[in-house]
PDB file of C-alpha atoms in Angstrom:
ATOM      1  CA  MET Z 149      23.090  15.579  39.703  1.00  0.00           C
ATOM      2  CA  HIS Z 150      19.426  15.157  38.710  1.00  0.00           C
ATOM      3  CA  PRO Z 151      18.203  11.529  39.101  1.00  0.00           C
ATOM      4  CA  LEU Z 152      17.415  11.304  35.394  1.00  0.00           C
ATOM      5  CA  SER Z 153      20.881  12.600  34.549  1.00  0.00           C
ATOM      6  CA  ARG Z 154      22.390   9.739  36.556  1.00  0.00           C
ATOM      7  CA  PHE Z 155      20.098   7.314  34.742  1.00  0.00           C
ATOM      8  CA  VAL Z 156      21.073   8.726  31.342  1.00  0.00           C
ATOM      9  CA  SER Z 157      24.778   8.433  32.147  1.00  0.00           C
ATOM     10  CA  ALA Z 158      24.387   4.790  33.177  1.00  0.00           C
ATOM     11  CA  VAL Z 159      22.335   3.897  30.129  1.00  0.00           C
ATOM     12  CA  ALA Z 160      24.700   5.709  27.776  1.00  0.00           C
ATOM     13  CA  PHE Z 161      27.703   3.837  29.159  1.00  0.00           C
ATOM     14  CA  ALA Z 162      26.053   0.414  29.044  1.00  0.00           C
ATOM     15  CA  ALA Z 163      24.524   0.917  25.616  1.00  0.00           C
ATOM     16  CA  ALA Z 164      27.834   2.131  24.219  1.00  0.00           C
ATOM     17  CA  LEU Z 165      29.429  -1.110  25.406  1.00  0.00           C
ATOM     18  CA  ALA Z 166      26.735  -3.534  24.294  1.00  0.00           C
ATOM     19  CA  GLY Z 167      24.982  -1.743  21.437  1.00  0.00           C
ATOM     20  CA  CYS Z 168      21.739  -2.945  19.923  1.00  0.00           C
ATOM     21  CA  ALA Z 169      21.213  -5.517  17.199  1.00  0.00           C
ATOM     22  CA  THR Z 170      19.710  -4.123  14.022  1.00  0.00           C
ATOM     23  CA  THR Z 171      17.686  -5.600  11.225  1.00  0.00           C
ATOM     24  CA  SER Z 172      19.437  -7.088   8.236  1.00  0.00           C
ATOM     25  CA  ASN Z 173      19.659  -5.076   5.054  1.00  0.00           C
ATOM     26  CA  VAL Z 174      17.301  -6.735   2.569  1.00  0.00           C
ATOM     27  CA  PRO Z 175      16.048  -5.503  -0.818  1.00  0.00           C
ATOM     28  CA  LEU Z 176      12.908  -3.385  -0.630  1.00  0.00           C
ATOM     29  CA  ALA Z 177       9.808  -4.994  -2.075  1.00  0.00           C
ATOM     30  CA  ASN Z 178       8.656  -1.612  -3.463  1.00  0.00           C
ATOM     31  CA  PRO Z 179      11.749   0.631  -3.636  1.00  0.00           C
ATOM     32  CA  THR Z 180       9.935   3.439  -5.474  1.00  0.00           C
ATOM     33  CA  ALA Z 181       6.816   3.497  -3.245  1.00  0.00           C
ATOM     34  CA  GLN Z 182       6.111   5.924  -0.436  1.00  0.00           C
ATOM     35  CA  VAL Z 183       5.329   4.771   3.090  1.00  0.00           C
ATOM     36  CA  GLY Z 184       2.110   2.877   3.750  1.00  0.00           C
ATOM     37  CA  ALA Z 185      -1.012   4.269   5.384  1.00  0.00           C
ATOM     38  CA  TYR Z 186      -0.563   5.772   8.859  1.00  0.00           C
ATOM     39  CA  ARG Z 187      -1.402   3.332  11.652  1.00  0.00           C
ATOM     40  CA  ASP Z 188      -2.713   4.276  15.106  1.00  0.00           C
ATOM     41  CA  THR Z 189      -1.512   0.942  16.514  1.00  0.00           C
ATOM     42  CA  ILE Z 190       2.184   0.060  16.173  1.00  0.00           C
ATOM     43  CA  ASP Z 191       4.794  -1.864  18.181  1.00  0.00           C
ATOM     44  CA  LEU Z 192       8.401  -0.845  17.472  1.00  0.00           C
ATOM     45  CA  GLU Z 193      11.803  -1.108  19.103  1.00  0.00           C
ATOM     46  CA  GLY Z 194      15.298   0.130  18.434  1.00  0.00           C
ATOM     47  CA  LYS Z 195      18.075   2.440  19.559  1.00  0.00           C
ATOM     48  CA  LEU Z 196      18.214   6.212  19.923  1.00  0.00           C
ATOM     49  CA  SER Z 197      21.428   8.242  20.130  1.00  0.00           C
ATOM     50  CA  ALA Z 198      21.426  11.990  20.758  1.00  0.00           C
ATOM     51  CA  ASN Z 199      24.031  14.753  20.837  1.00  0.00           C
ATOM     52  CA  TYR Z 200      22.944  17.990  22.476  1.00  0.00           C
ATOM     53  CA  GLU Z 201      24.060  20.925  24.600  1.00  0.00           C
ATOM     54  CA  LYS Z 202      23.268  21.388  28.274  1.00  0.00           C
ATOM     55  CA  ASP Z 203      24.506  24.364  30.283  1.00  0.00           C
ATOM     56  CA  GLY Z 204      26.727  25.250  27.353  1.00  0.00           C
ATOM     57  CA  GLN Z 205      28.471  21.855  27.337  1.00  0.00           C
ATOM     58  CA  PRO Z 206      28.181  19.106  24.679  1.00  0.00           C
ATOM     59  CA  GLN Z 207      26.448  15.961  25.911  1.00  0.00           C
ATOM     60  CA  SER Z 208      25.488  12.628  24.372  1.00  0.00           C
ATOM     61  CA  ILE Z 209      23.225   9.714  25.289  1.00  0.00           C
ATOM     62  CA  THR Z 210      22.361   6.326  23.814  1.00  0.00           C
ATOM     63  CA  VAL Z 211      19.329   4.280  24.885  1.00  0.00           C
ATOM     64  CA  ASN Z 212      17.470   1.226  23.657  1.00  0.00           C
ATOM     65  CA  PHE Z 213      13.707   1.619  23.496  1.00  0.00           C
ATOM     66  CA  THR Z 214      10.366  -0.006  22.833  1.00  0.00           C
ATOM     67  CA  TRP Z 215       7.440   2.015  21.473  1.00  0.00           C
ATOM     68  CA  LEU Z 216       3.876   0.765  21.962  1.00  0.00           C
ATOM     69  CA  GLN Z 217       1.328   3.064  20.359  1.00  0.00           C
ATOM     70  CA  ARG Z 218      -2.433   2.706  20.644  1.00  0.00           C
ATOM     71  CA  PRO Z 219      -5.204   5.248  19.886  1.00  0.00           C
ATOM     72  CA  GLY Z 220      -4.877   7.941  22.569  1.00  0.00           C
ATOM     73  CA  ASN Z 221      -1.940   6.291  24.337  1.00  0.00           C
ATOM     74  CA  ILE Z 222       1.815   5.802  23.873  1.00  0.00           C
ATOM     75  CA  ASP Z 223       4.104   3.771  26.154  1.00  0.00           C
ATOM     76  CA  VAL Z 224       7.865   4.144  25.710  1.00  0.00           C
ATOM     77  CA  SER Z 225      10.296   1.948  27.662  1.00  0.00           C
ATOM     78  CA  LEU Z 226      13.971   2.903  27.946  1.00  0.00           C
ATOM     79  CA  PHE Z 227      16.258   0.103  28.997  1.00  0.00           C
ATOM     80  CA  LEU Z 228      19.760  -1.287  29.319  1.00  0.00           C
ATOM     81  CA  PRO Z 229      21.059  -3.647  26.614  1.00  0.00           C
ATOM     82  CA  LEU Z 230      20.787  -6.618  28.990  1.00  0.00           C
ATOM     83  CA  GLY Z 231      17.050  -5.956  29.306  1.00  0.00           C
ATOM     84  CA  GLN Z 232      16.691  -4.028  32.568  1.00  0.00           C
ATOM     85  CA  THR Z 233      13.975  -1.387  32.167  1.00  0.00           C
ATOM     86  CA  VAL Z 234      15.106   1.822  33.839  1.00  0.00           C
ATOM     87  CA  ALA Z 235      12.416   4.313  32.799  1.00  0.00           C
ATOM     88  CA  LEU Z 236       8.875   4.262  31.445  1.00  0.00           C
ATOM     89  CA  VAL Z 237       7.142   7.115  29.652  1.00  0.00           C
ATOM     90  CA  ASN Z 238       3.376   7.203  29.189  1.00  0.00           C
ATOM     91  CA  VAL Z 239       1.711   9.804  26.967  1.00  0.00           C
ATOM     92  CA  THR Z 240      -2.025  10.490  26.752  1.00  0.00           C
ATOM     93  CA  PRO Z 241      -3.908  13.550  25.487  1.00  0.00           C
ATOM     94  CA  ALA Z 242      -4.192  14.728  29.117  1.00  0.00           C
ATOM     95  CA  ALA Z 243      -0.636  14.272  30.454  1.00  0.00           C
ATOM     96  CA  ALA Z 244       2.844  12.772  30.110  1.00  0.00           C
ATOM     97  CA  THR Z 245       4.325  10.693  32.941  1.00  0.00           C
ATOM     98  CA  LEU Z 246       7.900   9.510  33.550  1.00  0.00           C
ATOM     99  CA  THR Z 247       8.317   6.600  35.978  1.00  0.00           C
ATOM    100  CA  GLN Z 248      11.591   5.267  37.377  1.00  0.00           C
ATOM    101  CA  SER Z 249      11.971   2.417  39.838  1.00  0.00           C
ATOM    102  CA  GLY Z 250      11.847   3.601  43.448  1.00  0.00           C
ATOM    103  CA  ARG Z 251      10.996   7.215  42.565  1.00  0.00           C
ATOM    104  CA  ALA Z 252       7.811   9.226  42.487  1.00  0.00           C
ATOM    105  CA  PRO Z 253       6.417   9.625  38.940  1.00  0.00           C
ATOM    106  CA  LEU Z 254       7.036  12.952  37.213  1.00  0.00           C
ATOM    107  CA  VAL Z 255       3.988  14.386  35.439  1.00  0.00           C
ATOM    108  CA  GLU Z 256       3.643  17.287  32.996  1.00  0.00           C
ATOM    109  CA  LYS Z 257       0.907  18.452  30.628  1.00  0.00           C
ATOM    110  CA  ASP Z 258       2.742  17.076  27.566  1.00  0.00           C
ATOM    111  CA  ILE Z 259       5.805  15.029  26.679  1.00  0.00           C
ATOM    112  CA  ASP Z 260       7.825  17.893  25.214  1.00  0.00           C
ATOM    113  CA  THR Z 261       7.539  19.845  28.477  1.00  0.00           C
ATOM    114  CA  LEU Z 262       8.400  16.729  30.503  1.00  0.00           C
ATOM    115  CA  THR Z 263      11.552  15.869  28.563  1.00  0.00           C
ATOM    116  CA  ALA Z 264      12.696  19.496  28.393  1.00  0.00           C
ATOM    117  CA  LYS Z 265      12.524  19.750  32.198  1.00  0.00           C
ATOM    118  CA  THR Z 266      14.115  16.371  32.950  1.00  0.00           C
ATOM    119  CA  LEU Z 267      16.704  16.112  30.156  1.00  0.00           C
ATOM    120  CA  GLY Z 268      17.442  19.786  29.533  1.00  0.00           C
ATOM    121  CA  TRP Z 269      16.466  19.326  25.879  1.00  0.00           C
ATOM    122  CA  THR Z 270      13.296  18.276  24.087  1.00  0.00           C
ATOM    123  CA  LEU Z 271      12.979  14.633  23.060  1.00  0.00           C
ATOM    124  CA  PRO Z 272      10.359  15.079  20.327  1.00  0.00           C
ATOM    125  CA  VAL Z 273       8.049  12.213  21.253  1.00  0.00           C
ATOM    126  CA  SER Z 274       5.043  14.102  19.882  1.00  0.00           C
ATOM    127  CA  GLY Z 275       6.748  14.313  16.476  1.00  0.00           C
ATOM    128  CA  LEU Z 276       7.928  10.712  16.647  1.00  0.00           C
ATOM    129  CA  ARG Z 277       4.303   9.553  16.404  1.00  0.00           C
ATOM    130  CA  ASP Z 278       4.557  10.532  12.744  1.00  0.00           C
ATOM    131  CA  TRP Z 279       8.286  10.234  12.042  1.00  0.00           C
ATOM    132  CA  LEU Z 280       8.613   6.565  12.993  1.00  0.00           C
ATOM    133  CA  GLN Z 281       6.121   5.783  10.225  1.00  0.00           C
ATOM    134  CA  GLY Z 282       7.665   8.149   7.661  1.00  0.00           C
ATOM    135  CA  TYR Z 283       5.234  11.038   8.071  1.00  0.00           C
ATOM    136  CA  ALA Z 284       5.662  14.662   9.175  1.00  0.00           C
ATOM    137  CA  VAL Z 285       4.028  18.099   8.930  1.00  0.00           C
ATOM    138  CA  GLU Z 286       6.090  20.407   6.717  1.00  0.00           C
ATOM    139  CA  ALA Z 287       6.996  23.981   7.616  1.00  0.00           C
ATOM    140  CA  GLY Z 288       4.102  25.220   5.471  1.00  0.00           C
ATOM    141  CA  GLY Z 289       1.626  22.944   7.267  1.00  0.00           C
ATOM    142  CA  LYS Z 290       1.340  20.359   4.463  1.00  0.00           C
ATOM    143  CA  ARG Z 291       1.316  16.652   5.319  1.00  0.00           C
ATOM    144  CA  PHE Z 292       4.586  14.953   4.236  1.00  0.00           C
ATOM    145  CA  ALA Z 293       4.838  11.253   3.349  1.00  0.00           C
ATOM    146  CA  ALA Z 294       8.407  10.012   2.872  1.00  0.00           C
ATOM    147  CA  SER Z 295       9.776   7.495   0.386  1.00  0.00           C
ATOM    148  CA  PRO Z 296      13.284   6.208  -0.440  1.00  0.00           C
ATOM    149  CA  GLY Z 297      13.459   8.839  -3.176  1.00  0.00           C
ATOM    150  CA  HIS Z 298      11.808  11.643  -1.188  1.00  0.00           C
ATOM    151  CA  ASP Z 299      13.481  11.475   2.193  1.00  0.00           C
ATOM    152  CA  ASN Z 300      14.168  14.991   3.546  1.00  0.00           C
ATOM    153  CA  VAL Z 301      11.808  17.478   5.193  1.00  0.00           C
ATOM    154  CA  VAL Z 302      11.830  20.408   7.632  1.00  0.00           C
ATOM    155  CA  THR Z 303       8.888  20.186  10.021  1.00  0.00           C
ATOM    156  CA  SER Z 304       6.547  22.946  11.151  1.00  0.00           C
ATOM    157  CA  ASP Z 305       8.379  23.129  14.510  1.00  0.00           C
ATOM    158  CA  GLY Z 306      11.862  23.356  12.984  1.00  0.00           C
ATOM    159  CA  TRP Z 307      13.157  19.757  13.019  1.00  0.00           C
ATOM    160  CA  ARG Z 308      15.179  18.629   9.997  1.00  0.00           C
ATOM    161  CA  LEU Z 309      14.434  14.998   9.137  1.00  0.00           C
ATOM    162  CA  HIS Z 310      16.427  12.682   6.880  1.00  0.00           C
ATOM    163  CA  PHE Z 311      15.052   9.180   6.369  1.00  0.00           C
ATOM    164  CA  VAL Z 312      18.433   7.579   5.707  1.00  0.00           C
ATOM    165  CA  GLU Z 313      17.714   3.833   5.536  1.00  0.00           C
ATOM    166  CA  TRP Z 314      14.617   1.792   4.752  1.00  0.00           C
ATOM    167  CA  GLN Z 315      13.162  -1.655   5.405  1.00  0.00           C
ATOM    168  CA  ASN Z 316      10.110  -3.631   4.326  1.00  0.00           C
ATOM    169  CA  GLY Z 317       7.038  -2.764   6.359  1.00  0.00           C
ATOM    170  CA  PRO Z 318       3.467  -4.120   6.456  1.00  0.00           C
ATOM    171  CA  GLY Z 319       2.245  -5.176   3.037  1.00  0.00           C
ATOM    172  CA  GLY Z 320       5.734  -4.769   1.588  1.00  0.00           C
ATOM    173  CA  GLN Z 321       5.552  -0.984   1.735  1.00  0.00           C
ATOM    174  CA  PRO Z 322       8.846   0.714   2.739  1.00  0.00           C
ATOM    175  CA  MET Z 323       9.158   1.903   6.329  1.00  0.00           C
ATOM    176  CA  PRO Z 324      11.984   3.911   7.911  1.00  0.00           C
ATOM    177  CA  ARG Z 325      14.870   1.969   9.446  1.00  0.00           C
ATOM    178  CA  ARG Z 326      17.195   4.868  10.258  1.00  0.00           C
ATOM    179  CA  ILE Z 327      16.080   8.463  10.801  1.00  0.00           C
ATOM    180  CA  ASP Z 328      18.488  11.371  11.401  1.00  0.00           C
ATOM    181  CA  VAL Z 329      16.852  14.309  13.185  1.00  0.00           C
ATOM    182  CA  ALA Z 330      18.350  17.733  13.975  1.00  0.00           C
ATOM    183  CA  ARG Z 331      17.267  21.134  15.218  1.00  0.00           C
ATOM    184  CA  GLY Z 332      19.205  24.319  15.885  1.00  0.00           C
ATOM    185  CA  ALA Z 333      19.283  26.123  19.203  1.00  0.00           C
ATOM    186  CA  THR Z 334      15.962  27.356  20.596  1.00  0.00           C
ATOM    187  CA  ALA Z 335      15.022  29.410  23.637  1.00  0.00           C
ATOM    188  CA  GLY Z 336      14.784  26.199  25.659  1.00  0.00           C
ATOM    189  CA  SER Z 337      17.863  24.271  24.466  1.00  0.00           C
ATOM    190  CA  GLY Z 338      20.953  24.260  22.272  1.00  0.00           C
ATOM    191  CA  ASP Z 339      21.548  22.310  19.077  1.00  0.00           C
ATOM    192  CA  VAL Z 340      20.152  18.765  19.084  1.00  0.00           C
ATOM    193  CA  ALA Z 341      21.050  15.886  16.724  1.00  0.00           C
ATOM    194  CA  ILE Z 342      19.330  12.496  17.065  1.00  0.00           C
ATOM    195  CA  ARG Z 343      19.854   9.188  15.258  1.00  0.00           C
ATOM    196  CA  ILE Z 344      17.087   6.595  15.474  1.00  0.00           C
ATOM    197  CA  ILE Z 345      17.363   2.964  14.410  1.00  0.00           C
ATOM    198  CA  VAL Z 346      13.950   1.293  14.387  1.00  0.00           C
ATOM    199  CA  ALA Z 347      12.452  -2.137  13.680  1.00  0.00           C
ATOM    200  CA  PRO Z 348       9.106  -3.854  14.182  1.00  0.00           C
ATOM    201  CA  ALA Z 349       8.978  -5.335  17.683  1.00  0.00           C
ATOM    202  CA  GLY Z 350      10.823  -8.631  17.925  1.00  0.00           C
ATOM    203  CA  GLN Z 351      13.079  -8.003  14.928  1.00  0.00           C
ATOM    204  CA  SER Z 352      15.858  -5.809  16.360  1.00  0.00           C
TER     205      SER Z 352
END
């Protein structure tokens, strides 16, 4: 079994037992507004669950994560519910690197290639830069800004996004709390369905 596959199995089991606390449902300050201006610097955390196919067999994983985004750099930590960090992902314009304790780092030209090779399916980190803030690029190339009343879009690379739940973000503007993401089979992987629960760092 690939080392990352063993890691995923361990994380999935532990996360399924312990889960992840989520933010409380509170009334939106501006329930009819769209998301606020895109920010290059954000600190988020939450839980990601995915169902996918690998070698023709259905698989599922659940991980807790932190997302630290700065101009030109993204750091994603994947960890057990008790707080043990088991993998780090760093993304820059030049490369994507996966680091696990006691193992040599794995490096690829971009994050989609890295996750496709290590997971057997593409974790769309490049898209998540936008999605976590309620933005996307539509199939026709137009910039999409979500709102509680305008919450579905198909992206230019074939992902179907549904911004299911919302929370108050900076300045009282709505920000996504739960995002459901799906894509049909491609040449590199089978069907993928992802559920993301997200909160500002320190609030999950």
